[in-house]
mmCIF file of C-alpha atoms and ligand atoms in Angstrom:
data_model
loop_
_atom_site.group_PDB
_atom_site.id
_atom_site.type_symbol
_atom_site.label_atom_id
_atom_site.label_comp_id
_atom_site.label_asym_id
_atom_site.label_seq_id
_atom_site.Cartn_x
_atom_site.Cartn_y
_atom_site.Cartn_z
ATOM 1 C CA MET A 1 -3.776 85.974 51.606
ATOM 2 C CA GLU A 2 -4.854 82.663 50.067
ATOM 3 C CA GLN A 3 -1.894 81.028 51.855
ATOM 4 C CA VAL A 4 -2.915 82.637 55.173
ATOM 5 C CA GLY A 5 -6.434 81.307 54.644
ATOM 6 C CA LYS A 6 -5.077 77.795 54.048
ATOM 7 C CA TRP A 7 -2.998 77.914 57.227
ATOM 8 C CA LEU A 8 -5.856 79.274 59.308
ATOM 9 C CA GLY A 9 -7.886 76.245 58.281
ATOM 10 C CA ARG A 10 -5.198 73.975 59.715
ATOM 11 C CA PRO A 11 -4.465 75.414 63.161
ATOM 12 C CA ARG A 12 -3.441 72.078 64.634
ATOM 13 C CA GLU A 13 -0.802 71.605 61.931
ATOM 14 C CA ILE A 14 0.756 75.037 62.600
ATOM 15 C CA TYR A 15 0.610 74.415 66.335
ATOM 16 C CA ASN A 16 2.354 71.034 65.944
ATOM 17 C CA LEU A 17 4.947 72.438 63.520
ATOM 18 C CA LEU A 18 5.846 75.125 66.065
ATOM 19 C CA ARG A 19 5.827 72.613 68.938
ATOM 20 C CA PHE A 20 8.033 70.246 66.896
ATOM 21 C CA LYS A 21 10.500 73.025 65.957
ATOM 22 C CA MET A 22 10.698 74.109 69.606
ATOM 23 C CA GLY A 23 11.759 70.621 70.727
ATOM 24 C CA GLY A 24 8.338 69.043 71.275
ATOM 25 C CA GLY A 25 9.332 66.137 69.012
ATOM 26 C CA ALA A 26 11.713 64.941 71.722
ATOM 27 C CA ALA A 27 8.879 63.119 73.511
ATOM 28 C CA VAL A 28 8.434 60.817 70.492
ATOM 29 C CA MET A 29 12.060 61.021 69.342
ATOM 30 C CA PRO A 30 14.585 61.724 72.115
ATOM 31 C CA PRO A 31 17.919 62.912 70.599
ATOM 32 C CA LEU A 32 20.884 60.547 70.383
ATOM 33 C CA ASP A 33 23.909 60.913 72.701
ATOM 34 C CA GLN A 34 26.569 61.503 70.004
ATOM 35 C CA ASP A 35 29.512 61.370 72.468
ATOM 36 C CA ALA A 36 28.765 57.756 73.400
ATOM 37 C CA LEU A 37 29.145 56.592 69.756
ATOM 38 C CA SER A 38 32.229 55.070 68.096
ATOM 39 C CA ASP A 39 33.637 57.004 65.099
ATOM 40 C CA ASN A 40 32.153 54.422 62.698
ATOM 41 C CA LEU A 41 28.688 54.754 64.188
ATOM 42 C CA LYS A 42 28.953 58.568 64.118
ATOM 43 C CA ILE A 43 29.456 58.301 60.333
ATOM 44 C CA CYS A 44 26.497 55.906 60.033
ATOM 45 C CA TYR A 45 24.191 58.360 61.853
ATOM 46 C CA LYS A 46 25.548 61.267 59.788
ATOM 47 C CA TYR A 47 24.568 59.409 56.592
ATOM 48 C CA LEU A 48 21.251 58.349 58.119
ATOM 49 C CA ASN A 49 20.353 61.989 58.823
ATOM 50 C CA GLN A 50 21.261 62.848 55.237
ATOM 51 C CA THR A 51 18.915 60.208 53.778
ATOM 52 C CA SER A 52 15.721 60.982 55.651
ATOM 53 C CA ARG A 53 15.636 63.584 58.420
ATOM 54 C CA SER A 54 12.300 62.747 59.991
ATOM 55 C CA PHE A 55 12.559 58.975 59.725
ATOM 56 C CA ALA A 56 16.193 59.122 60.951
ATOM 57 C CA ALA A 57 14.891 60.677 64.177
ATOM 58 C CA VAL A 58 12.438 57.788 64.647
ATOM 59 C CA ILE A 59 15.248 55.231 64.122
ATOM 60 C CA GLN A 60 17.502 57.099 66.572
ATOM 61 C CA ALA A 61 14.784 56.820 69.208
ATOM 62 C CA LEU A 62 14.830 52.985 69.088
ATOM 63 C CA ASP A 63 16.026 51.143 72.200
ATOM 64 C CA GLY A 64 19.550 49.813 72.817
ATOM 65 C CA GLU A 65 21.014 47.345 70.364
ATOM 66 C CA LEU A 66 18.079 47.649 67.967
ATOM 67 C CA ARG A 67 18.920 51.280 67.159
ATOM 68 C CA HIS A 68 22.338 50.574 65.588
ATOM 69 C CA ALA A 69 21.123 47.389 63.844
ATOM 70 C CA VAL A 70 18.199 49.226 62.204
ATOM 71 C CA CYS A 71 20.381 52.233 61.348
ATOM 72 C CA ILE A 72 22.825 49.991 59.446
ATOM 73 C CA LEU A 73 20.033 47.902 57.860
ATOM 74 C CA TYR A 74 18.270 51.089 56.690
ATOM 75 C CA LEU A 75 21.496 52.533 55.186
ATOM 76 C CA VAL A 76 22.323 49.275 53.368
ATOM 77 C CA LEU A 77 18.778 49.036 51.978
ATOM 78 C CA ARG A 78 18.769 52.680 50.860
ATOM 79 C CA ALA A 79 22.121 52.092 49.123
ATOM 80 C CA LEU A 80 20.735 48.994 47.352
ATOM 81 C CA ASP A 81 17.661 51.002 46.366
ATOM 82 C CA THR A 82 19.872 53.761 44.927
ATOM 83 C CA VAL A 83 21.621 51.228 42.674
ATOM 84 C CA GLU A 84 18.302 49.620 41.707
ATOM 85 C CA ASP A 85 16.744 52.995 40.820
ATOM 86 C CA ASP A 86 19.762 54.263 38.842
ATOM 87 C CA MET A 87 18.649 54.229 35.216
ATOM 88 C CA THR A 88 22.140 55.057 33.945
ATOM 89 C CA ILE A 89 23.272 51.484 34.780
ATOM 90 C CA SER A 90 22.325 48.770 32.266
ATOM 91 C CA LEU A 91 20.611 45.616 33.574
ATOM 92 C CA GLU A 92 23.640 43.499 32.540
ATOM 93 C CA THR A 93 25.802 45.559 34.923
ATOM 94 C CA LYS A 94 23.134 46.162 37.551
ATOM 95 C CA VAL A 95 22.044 42.573 38.294
ATOM 96 C CA PRO A 96 25.572 41.235 39.111
ATOM 97 C CA MET A 97 26.250 44.460 41.018
ATOM 98 C CA LEU A 98 23.204 43.872 43.234
ATOM 99 C CA HIS A 99 24.218 40.220 43.767
ATOM 100 C CA ASP A 100 27.749 41.228 44.836
ATOM 101 C CA PHE A 101 26.639 44.291 46.776
ATOM 102 C CA HIS A 102 27.262 42.653 50.174
ATOM 103 C CA SER A 103 30.979 42.305 49.349
ATOM 104 C CA TYR A 104 31.310 45.995 48.305
ATOM 105 C CA LEU A 105 30.295 46.955 51.850
ATOM 106 C CA TYR A 106 33.692 45.663 53.020
ATOM 107 C CA GLN A 107 35.669 47.437 50.233
ATOM 108 C CA LEU A 108 36.075 50.950 51.612
ATOM 109 C CA ASP A 109 37.280 52.338 48.262
ATOM 110 C CA TRP A 110 34.434 50.810 46.153
ATOM 111 C CA ARG A 111 32.839 53.420 43.891
ATOM 112 C CA TYR A 112 30.661 53.366 40.783
ATOM 113 C CA MET A 113 31.522 56.219 38.454
ATOM 114 C CA GLU A 114 30.398 54.999 35.023
ATOM 115 C CA SER A 115 27.049 56.672 34.618
ATOM 116 C CA LYS A 116 26.038 56.381 30.957
ATOM 117 C CA GLU A 117 22.873 56.945 28.934
ATOM 118 C CA LYS A 118 19.398 56.316 30.334
ATOM 119 C CA TYR A 119 18.064 52.738 30.291
ATOM 120 C CA LYS A 120 14.468 51.651 30.720
ATOM 121 C CA GLN A 121 13.367 49.267 33.458
ATOM 122 C CA VAL A 122 10.004 47.555 33.496
ATOM 123 C CA LEU A 123 8.865 45.496 36.459
ATOM 124 C CA GLU A 124 7.544 42.157 35.166
ATOM 125 C CA ASP A 125 6.728 40.179 38.303
ATOM 126 C CA PHE A 126 5.145 42.410 40.954
ATOM 127 C CA PRO A 127 4.505 39.783 43.704
ATOM 128 C CA THR A 128 8.083 38.417 43.563
ATOM 129 C CA TYR A 129 9.501 41.957 43.533
ATOM 130 C CA CYS A 130 7.393 42.895 46.552
ATOM 131 C CA HIS A 131 8.490 39.800 48.432
ATOM 132 C CA TYR A 132 12.215 40.486 47.950
ATOM 133 C CA VAL A 133 12.252 44.271 48.114
ATOM 134 C CA VAL A 134 9.787 44.796 50.924
ATOM 135 C CA GLY A 135 8.532 41.563 52.447
ATOM 136 C CA LEU A 136 11.982 40.452 53.532
ATOM 137 C CA VAL A 137 12.609 43.829 55.208
ATOM 138 C CA GLY A 138 9.433 43.441 57.280
ATOM 139 C CA ILE A 139 10.195 39.827 58.130
ATOM 140 C CA GLY A 140 13.847 40.658 58.999
ATOM 141 C CA LEU A 141 12.866 43.614 61.180
ATOM 142 C CA SER A 142 10.150 41.625 62.974
ATOM 143 C CA ARG A 143 12.583 38.788 63.791
ATOM 144 C CA LEU A 144 14.999 41.383 65.132
ATOM 145 C CA PHE A 145 12.299 42.835 67.449
ATOM 146 C CA SER A 146 11.509 39.332 68.779
ATOM 147 C CA VAL A 147 15.106 38.078 69.109
ATOM 148 C CA LEU A 148 16.032 41.183 71.120
ATOM 149 C CA GLU A 149 12.979 40.396 73.309
ATOM 150 C CA LEU A 150 11.492 43.822 72.700
ATOM 151 C CA GLU A 151 8.428 42.090 71.236
ATOM 152 C CA ASP A 152 6.698 38.702 71.630
ATOM 153 C CA PRO A 153 7.892 35.742 69.470
ATOM 154 C CA ILE A 154 4.643 35.938 67.410
ATOM 155 C CA ILE A 155 5.854 39.216 65.828
ATOM 156 C CA GLY A 156 8.858 37.409 64.315
ATOM 157 C CA GLN A 157 6.825 34.297 63.431
ATOM 158 C CA ASP A 158 3.811 35.813 61.677
ATOM 159 C CA THR A 159 5.478 36.534 58.342
ATOM 160 C CA GLU A 160 2.158 37.264 56.602
ATOM 161 C CA LEU A 161 1.500 40.341 58.773
ATOM 162 C CA ALA A 162 5.142 41.483 58.656
ATOM 163 C CA ASN A 163 4.942 41.263 54.858
ATOM 164 C CA SER A 164 1.797 43.449 54.733
ATOM 165 C CA MET A 165 3.555 46.179 56.757
ATOM 166 C CA GLY A 166 6.148 46.661 54.038
ATOM 167 C CA VAL A 167 3.880 46.011 51.044
ATOM 168 C CA PHE A 168 1.428 48.732 52.144
ATOM 169 C CA ILE A 169 4.246 51.333 52.212
ATOM 170 C CA GLU A 170 5.783 50.123 48.950
ATOM 171 C CA LYS A 171 2.490 50.076 47.005
ATOM 172 C CA THR A 172 1.816 53.634 48.214
ATOM 173 C CA ILE A 173 5.238 54.841 47.016
ATOM 174 C CA ILE A 174 4.727 53.139 43.628
ATOM 175 C CA ILE A 175 1.304 54.805 43.169
ATOM 176 C CA ARG A 176 2.534 58.266 44.274
ATOM 177 C CA ASP A 177 5.708 58.203 42.153
ATOM 178 C CA TYR A 178 4.023 57.308 38.819
ATOM 179 C CA LEU A 179 5.187 60.447 36.990
ATOM 180 C CA GLU A 180 8.656 60.646 38.539
ATOM 181 C CA ASP A 181 9.257 56.982 37.622
ATOM 182 C CA GLN A 182 7.902 57.487 34.062
ATOM 183 C CA LEU A 183 10.243 60.442 33.508
ATOM 184 C CA ALA A 184 13.188 58.389 34.807
ATOM 185 C CA GLY A 185 12.306 55.381 32.592
ATOM 186 C CA ARG A 186 11.046 53.162 35.442
ATOM 187 C CA GLU A 187 7.740 51.279 35.310
ATOM 188 C CA PHE A 188 6.380 49.763 38.534
ATOM 189 C CA TRP A 189 2.597 49.828 38.097
ATOM 190 C CA PRO A 190 1.360 46.208 37.615
ATOM 191 C CA ARG A 191 0.556 45.333 34.005
ATOM 192 C CA GLU A 192 -2.467 43.182 34.932
ATOM 193 C CA VAL A 193 -4.149 46.346 36.194
ATOM 194 C CA TRP A 194 -3.018 49.151 33.831
ATOM 195 C CA SER A 195 -3.477 47.002 30.672
ATOM 196 C CA ARG A 196 -7.251 47.142 31.305
ATOM 197 C CA TYR A 197 -7.129 50.946 31.053
ATOM 198 C CA ALA A 198 -4.431 51.705 28.415
ATOM 199 C CA LYS A 199 -2.240 50.129 25.734
ATOM 200 C CA LYS A 200 0.970 51.460 27.301
ATOM 201 C CA LEU A 201 1.592 52.582 30.881
ATOM 202 C CA SER A 202 3.063 55.856 29.573
ATOM 203 C CA ASP A 203 -0.303 56.646 27.884
ATOM 204 C CA LEU A 204 -1.760 57.391 31.332
ATOM 205 C CA ALA A 205 0.336 60.569 31.494
ATOM 206 C CA LYS A 206 -1.352 61.962 28.331
ATOM 207 C CA PRO A 207 -3.932 64.666 29.163
ATOM 208 C CA GLU A 208 -6.558 63.055 26.881
ATOM 209 C CA ASN A 209 -6.375 59.850 29.001
ATOM 210 C CA ILE A 210 -6.765 61.529 32.383
ATOM 211 C CA ASP A 211 -10.152 59.901 33.128
ATOM 212 C CA VAL A 212 -8.927 56.308 32.649
ATOM 213 C CA ALA A 213 -5.635 57.186 34.352
ATOM 214 C CA ILE A 214 -7.542 58.198 37.477
ATOM 215 C CA GLN A 215 -9.747 55.094 37.344
ATOM 216 C CA CYS A 216 -6.627 52.922 37.119
ATOM 217 C CA MET A 217 -5.023 54.714 40.077
ATOM 218 C CA ASN A 218 -8.223 54.468 42.139
ATOM 219 C CA GLU A 219 -8.199 50.693 41.538
ATOM 220 C CA LEU A 220 -4.563 50.471 42.711
ATOM 221 C CA ILE A 221 -5.376 52.532 45.813
ATOM 222 C CA THR A 222 -8.359 50.259 46.565
ATOM 223 C CA ASN A 223 -6.038 47.266 46.252
ATOM 224 C CA ALA A 224 -3.486 48.843 48.638
ATOM 225 C CA LEU A 225 -6.189 49.566 51.256
ATOM 226 C CA HIS A 226 -6.681 45.794 51.661
ATOM 227 C CA HIS A 227 -3.400 45.614 53.630
ATOM 228 C CA ILE A 228 -4.691 47.912 56.385
ATOM 229 C CA PRO A 229 -6.434 45.207 58.496
ATOM 230 C CA ASP A 230 -3.107 43.262 58.665
ATOM 231 C CA VAL A 231 -1.220 46.459 59.497
ATOM 232 C CA LEU A 232 -3.605 47.177 62.397
ATOM 233 C CA THR A 233 -3.331 43.616 63.742
ATOM 234 C CA TYR A 234 0.493 43.809 63.582
ATOM 235 C CA LEU A 235 0.589 47.199 65.339
ATOM 236 C CA SER A 236 -1.901 46.083 68.001
ATOM 237 C CA ARG A 237 0.516 43.314 69.050
ATOM 238 C CA LEU A 238 3.472 45.657 69.668
ATOM 239 C CA LYS A 239 4.465 46.378 73.262
ATOM 240 C CA THR A 240 7.607 48.536 73.157
ATOM 241 C CA GLN A 241 6.843 52.242 72.672
ATOM 242 C CA SER A 242 9.843 53.070 70.442
ATOM 243 C CA VAL A 243 9.176 50.018 68.227
ATOM 244 C CA PHE A 244 5.531 51.048 67.974
ATOM 245 C CA ASN A 245 6.438 54.595 66.843
ATOM 246 C CA PHE A 246 9.002 53.285 64.350
ATOM 247 C CA CYS A 247 6.440 50.901 62.805
ATOM 248 C CA ALA A 248 3.354 53.126 62.986
ATOM 249 C CA ILE A 249 4.761 56.368 61.552
ATOM 250 C CA PRO A 250 5.450 55.056 57.988
ATOM 251 C CA GLN A 251 1.974 53.426 57.965
ATOM 252 C CA VAL A 252 0.077 56.619 58.856
ATOM 253 C CA MET A 253 2.220 58.578 56.355
ATOM 254 C CA ALA A 254 1.196 55.992 53.745
ATOM 255 C CA ILE A 255 -2.562 56.292 54.374
ATOM 256 C CA ALA A 256 -2.278 60.125 54.346
ATOM 257 C CA THR A 257 -0.456 59.885 50.993
ATOM 258 C CA LEU A 258 -3.103 57.558 49.529
ATOM 259 C CA ALA A 259 -5.871 59.932 50.651
ATOM 260 C CA ALA A 260 -4.022 62.814 48.966
ATOM 261 C CA CYS A 261 -3.585 60.807 45.738
ATOM 262 C CA TYR A 262 -7.091 59.267 45.504
ATOM 263 C CA ASN A 263 -8.985 60.677 42.507
ATOM 264 C CA ASN A 264 -6.314 63.388 42.167
ATOM 265 C CA LYS A 265 -5.238 64.401 38.625
ATOM 266 C CA GLN A 266 -2.091 65.959 40.040
ATOM 267 C CA VAL A 267 -0.478 62.497 40.372
ATOM 268 C CA PHE A 268 -0.200 62.467 36.532
ATOM 269 C CA ARG A 269 0.981 66.064 36.248
ATOM 270 C CA GLY A 270 3.430 66.634 39.087
ATOM 271 C CA VAL A 271 4.210 65.657 42.649
ATOM 272 C CA VAL A 272 1.666 64.864 45.363
ATOM 273 C CA LYS A 273 3.180 65.028 48.823
ATOM 274 C CA ILE A 274 1.698 65.427 52.279
ATOM 275 C CA ARG A 275 2.204 68.818 53.925
ATOM 276 C CA LYS A 276 5.063 69.241 56.448
ATOM 277 C CA GLY A 277 2.568 70.226 59.167
ATOM 278 C CA GLN A 278 0.496 67.136 58.391
ATOM 279 C CA ALA A 279 3.603 64.885 58.590
ATOM 280 C CA VAL A 280 4.670 66.386 61.930
ATOM 281 C CA THR A 281 1.128 66.035 63.322
ATOM 282 C CA LEU A 282 1.070 62.376 62.283
ATOM 283 C CA MET A 283 4.493 61.724 63.835
ATOM 284 C CA MET A 284 3.438 63.265 67.120
ATOM 285 C CA ASP A 285 0.036 61.541 67.216
ATOM 286 C CA ALA A 286 0.733 57.983 66.052
ATOM 287 C CA THR A 287 1.999 56.744 69.422
ATOM 288 C CA ASN A 288 -0.693 54.201 70.377
ATOM 289 C CA ILE A 289 -3.008 51.797 68.584
ATOM 290 C CA GLN A 290 -6.192 53.781 69.266
ATOM 291 C CA ALA A 291 -4.640 56.966 67.829
ATOM 292 C CA VAL A 292 -3.500 55.029 64.740
ATOM 293 C CA LYS A 293 -6.999 53.587 64.298
ATOM 294 C CA SER A 294 -8.496 57.059 64.595
ATOM 295 C CA ILE A 295 -6.030 58.418 61.973
ATOM 296 C CA MET A 296 -6.779 55.496 59.625
ATOM 297 C CA TYR A 297 -10.521 56.022 60.126
ATOM 298 C CA GLN A 298 -10.300 59.696 59.196
ATOM 299 C CA TYR A 299 -8.162 59.222 56.095
ATOM 300 C CA VAL A 300 -10.316 56.383 54.695
ATOM 301 C CA GLU A 301 -13.322 58.615 55.398
ATOM 302 C CA GLU A 302 -11.611 61.319 53.291
ATOM 303 C CA ILE A 303 -11.232 58.777 50.468
ATOM 304 C CA TYR A 304 -14.866 57.631 50.881
ATOM 305 C CA ARG A 305 -16.089 61.208 50.393
ATOM 306 C CA LYS A 306 -14.080 61.482 47.145
ATOM 307 C CA ILE A 307 -15.347 58.241 45.497
ATOM 308 C CA PRO A 308 -16.956 59.191 42.162
ATOM 309 C CA SER A 309 -20.214 57.292 41.573
ATOM 310 C CA THR A 310 -18.986 56.504 38.037
ATOM 311 C CA ASP A 311 -15.691 54.976 39.173
ATOM 312 C CA PRO A 312 -15.487 51.275 38.112
ATOM 313 C CA SER A 313 -13.976 50.307 41.496
ATOM 314 C CA SER A 314 -16.400 52.392 43.575
ATOM 315 C CA ASN A 315 -18.190 49.375 45.134
ATOM 316 C CA LYS A 316 -14.943 47.653 46.077
ATOM 317 C CA THR A 317 -13.545 50.913 47.492
ATOM 318 C CA GLN A 318 -16.654 51.464 49.613
ATOM 319 C CA GLN A 319 -16.592 47.862 50.866
ATOM 320 C CA ILE A 320 -12.981 47.888 52.041
ATOM 321 C CA ILE A 321 -13.411 51.323 53.647
ATOM 322 C CA VAL A 322 -16.463 50.174 55.623
ATOM 323 C CA SER A 323 -14.605 47.105 56.869
ATOM 324 C CA ILE A 324 -11.565 49.219 57.873
ATOM 325 C CA GLN A 325 -13.821 51.661 59.721
ATOM 326 C CA THR A 326 -15.523 48.786 61.562
ATOM 327 C CA ILE A 327 -12.103 47.603 62.802
ATOM 328 C CA CYS A 328 -11.154 51.153 63.801
ATOM 329 C CA LEU A 329 -14.187 51.923 65.945
ATOM 330 C CA PRO A 330 -13.824 50.721 69.558
ATOM 331 C CA ASN A 331 -17.180 49.260 70.727
ATOM 332 C CA GLY A 332 -19.227 51.404 68.406
ATOM 333 C CA THR A 333 -17.792 54.752 69.579
ATOM 334 C CA VAL A 334 -17.915 57.498 66.975
ATOM 335 C CA VAL A 335 -14.563 59.136 66.226
ATOM 336 C CA SER A 336 -14.798 62.921 66.159
ATOM 337 C CA ARG A 337 -14.231 64.174 62.607
ATOM 338 C CA ASN A 338 -13.231 67.551 63.966
ATOM 339 C CA HIS A 339 -10.355 66.089 65.958
ATOM 340 C CA TYR A 340 -7.794 67.586 63.578
ATOM 341 C CA SER A 341 -9.388 70.994 63.157
ATOM 342 C CA PRO A 342 -11.270 72.175 66.257
ATOM 343 C CA ILE A 343 -13.195 75.355 65.554
ATOM 344 C CA TYR A 344 -11.921 77.094 68.668
ATOM 345 C CA LEU A 345 -8.338 76.690 67.461
ATOM 346 C CA SER A 346 -9.308 78.288 64.132
ATOM 347 C CA CYS A 347 -10.837 81.214 66.011
ATOM 348 C CA ALA A 348 -7.724 81.554 68.178
ATOM 349 C CA MET A 349 -5.522 81.619 65.065
ATOM 350 C CA LEU A 350 -7.742 84.234 63.438
ATOM 351 C CA LEU A 351 -7.638 86.349 66.593
ATOM 352 C CA ALA A 352 -3.835 86.005 66.756
ATOM 353 C CA ALA A 353 -3.490 87.045 63.072
ATOM 354 C CA LEU A 354 -5.768 90.079 63.555
ATOM 355 C CA SER A 355 -3.944 91.107 66.748
ATOM 356 C CA TRP A 356 -0.631 90.803 64.917
ATOM 357 C CA GLN A 357 -1.878 93.034 62.094
ATOM 358 C CA TYR A 358 -3.265 95.539 64.597
ATOM 359 C CA LEU A 359 -0.008 95.628 66.614
ATOM 360 C CA SER A 360 2.107 95.973 63.444
ATOM 361 C CA ALA A 361 -0.057 98.860 62.250
ATOM 362 C CA MET A 362 0.137 100.502 65.713
ATOM 363 C CA SER A 363 3.921 100.209 65.917
ATOM 364 C CA GLU A 364 4.291 101.594 62.369
ATOM 365 C CA ALA A 365 2.088 104.559 63.273
ATOM 366 C CA LEU A 366 4.066 105.085 66.496
ATOM 367 C CA GLU A 367 7.361 105.009 64.584
ATOM 368 C CA GLU A 368 6.021 107.582 62.122
ATOM 369 C CA ASP A 369 4.953 109.747 65.096
ATOM 370 C CA VAL A 370 8.399 109.499 66.720
ATOM 371 C CA GLN A 371 10.099 110.361 63.418
ATOM 372 C CA ALA A 372 7.737 113.324 62.887
ATOM 373 C CA ASN A 373 8.479 114.577 66.428
ATOM 374 C CA GLU A 374 12.249 114.169 65.912
ATOM 375 C CA ASN A 375 12.067 116.208 62.715
HETATM 376 C C1 IN0 B 401 11.571 50.566 56.131
HETATM 377 C C2 IN0 B 401 10.133 50.889 56.420
HETATM 378 C C3 IN0 B 401 9.603 50.220 57.678
HETATM 379 C C4 IN0 B 401 9.613 50.870 58.882
HETATM 380 C C5 IN0 B 401 9.077 50.253 60.021
HETATM 381 C C6 IN0 B 401 8.574 48.994 59.973
HETATM 382 C C7 IN0 B 401 8.548 48.304 58.780
HETATM 383 C C8 IN0 B 401 8.035 47.013 58.714
HETATM 384 C C9 IN0 B 401 8.005 46.361 57.523
HETATM 385 C C10 IN0 B 401 8.554 46.936 56.378
HETATM 386 C C11 IN0 B 401 9.049 48.216 56.412
HETATM 387 C C12 IN0 B 401 9.075 48.912 57.604
HETATM 388 O O1 IN0 B 401 9.852 52.274 56.495
HETATM 389 C C13 IN0 B 401 10.527 53.149 55.627
HETATM 390 C C14 IN0 B 401 9.925 54.537 55.751
HETATM 391 C C15 IN0 B 401 10.832 55.602 55.111
HETATM 392 O O2 IN0 B 401 11.921 55.313 54.692
HETATM 393 N N1 IN0 B 401 10.352 56.815 55.030
HETATM 394 C C16 IN0 B 401 11.047 57.887 54.364
HETATM 395 C C17 IN0 B 401 10.496 57.983 52.980
HETATM 396 C C18 IN0 B 401 11.297 58.788 52.058
HETATM 397 O O3 IN0 B 401 10.664 59.390 51.193
HETATM 398 O O4 IN0 B 401 12.524 58.754 52.144
HETATM 399 C C19 IN0 B 401 10.783 59.170 55.112
HETATM 400 O O5 IN0 B 401 11.587 60.082 54.973
HETATM 401 O O6 IN0 B 401 9.801 59.251 55.853
HETATM 402 C C20 IN0 B 401 10.530 52.663 54.192
HETATM 403 O O7 IN0 B 401 9.881 53.244 53.318
HETATM 404 N N2 IN0 B 401 11.293 51.546 53.890
HETATM 405 C C21 IN0 B 401 12.085 50.892 54.852
HETATM 406 C C22 IN0 B 401 13.410 50.563 54.531
HETATM 407 C C23 IN0 B 401 14.217 49.964 55.478
HETATM 408 C C24 IN0 B 401 13.708 49.700 56.746
HETATM 409 CL CL1 IN0 B 401 14.763 49.011 57.922
HETATM 410 C C25 IN0 B 401 12.386 50.009 57.096
HETATM 411 C C26 IN0 B 401 11.396 51.123 52.466
HETATM 412 C C27 IN0 B 401 10.521 49.916 52.043
HETATM 413 C C28 IN0 B 401 10.686 49.773 50.533
HETATM 414 C C29 IN0 B 401 9.043 50.129 52.339
HETATM 415 C C30 IN0 B 401 10.988 48.644 52.728
#
C-alpha cells in the first residue's frame, strides 16, 4: 500500500513510463534501421545496447555520420573506463595497457584474462584527471558536431564550455559512487576537500562520522553546481535537435542525481539512484533549452529546501542556487513548481485505482455467483 501511495504521488512519472513503454520514446529517440547497417556496425550497436540501454537510444537517434562516430567513440571510452576501473589489475600493468589500448582495438583476438587480487587506486591529481578523462571527451565531441556542420564553429572552439559539460557529469558520478568505489578500493573524492572533514576518506563511511560525511558531500555538490551556468550556455547554442537531446539528457540526469544525493545519508550506506519513471520523464522533457532551464530550476530548488542551516557550505550553496535560478527564469516569469505533479493527475490516478479495485471486487463476486449457480 505504501508503494501504491508513492506511485500515486508521481502520476506524471507513471504516465511517462507507460507512454515510453508503448513507443512514445520514439519521438525523442527514433529506432535505428538495422537492415541498412554493415555487419561490423550491427555488432557495435549490439554492444552499445548492452552498455547503456537508455543512453544507447539517444546515441542511435543522432543524425547521419555523427551517429556511428559517437557510437564507436562511446564504446572505446567505456572499454577504457572498464580497464581503468578494474582493481584486479596492478598499476604497473594498467598504465602501459591504457597507453597501448589504441593498438589492441586492431587485434581482434586481444583479451585480458589475468585477474588477480584487489589493488587500491587513489586519485592524486583531480584537475588533470578531469581534463583527460572527461574534458577531452567534451572537446572531441564538440569539434565533431562543428566539423560535421551540425553546429556552429563556436561549439568546437569554446573548449571551456565543452569541458564543463563533461566535468559536471563526472563530478556527479564521483559523488554518487562514493560507497561503491570505497568497496572496490577506488578513491576519487578530492583530498583537498575531504581532508578538512576526516583523516582518511574511508572514515566517512563510518556511522559515527555521518554528520561530517554529509557536510563534505554537500560541499562537493555545491562545487559541482558551479558548472551549471556553463552547461546552460553550451546547450543554448545548440541548433540540431538530436545533438541537443544527446547533450541535454546526461546533464538533467546529473542534476536529478545531485538533488537526490544532497544531504542524504544513504550515499554512505548504499546506492542512490534516480527512479526509472523520473529518468524517462527527464528524457522525454529535456528537448529544448527552456525545458532544461525549468528542470534545472526545480532540482536546485529541491536542494535549496534541503540546506541545513548548520551546514558549513550553506551560504555558498544558497548563492550558487540563486544565481542558477536567475539564469533559468525567462524575463522574470515564475516556473510552476507543480509542473511535475499536477493535482488533477493525482486525482485521476486515485480514481483509476479505486475503479480498478471496485471492478476486481465485482468480477470476483460475479465469478462466485456463476460458480454457485453451476453447482
Ligand atoms: C559521454 C557523456 C556526454 C554526452 C553528451 C555530451 C557530452 C559532452 C561532454 C562530455 C560528455 C558528454 O555522457 C555519458 C552519459 C552516460 O553514459 N550515461 C549512462 C550512465 C551509466 O550509468 O552508464 C546512462 O546509462 O545514462 C557519460 O557519462 N560519459 C560519456 C562518455 C562518452 C561520450 Cl561520447 C559521452 C562519460 C564521461 C566520463 C562523463 C565522459
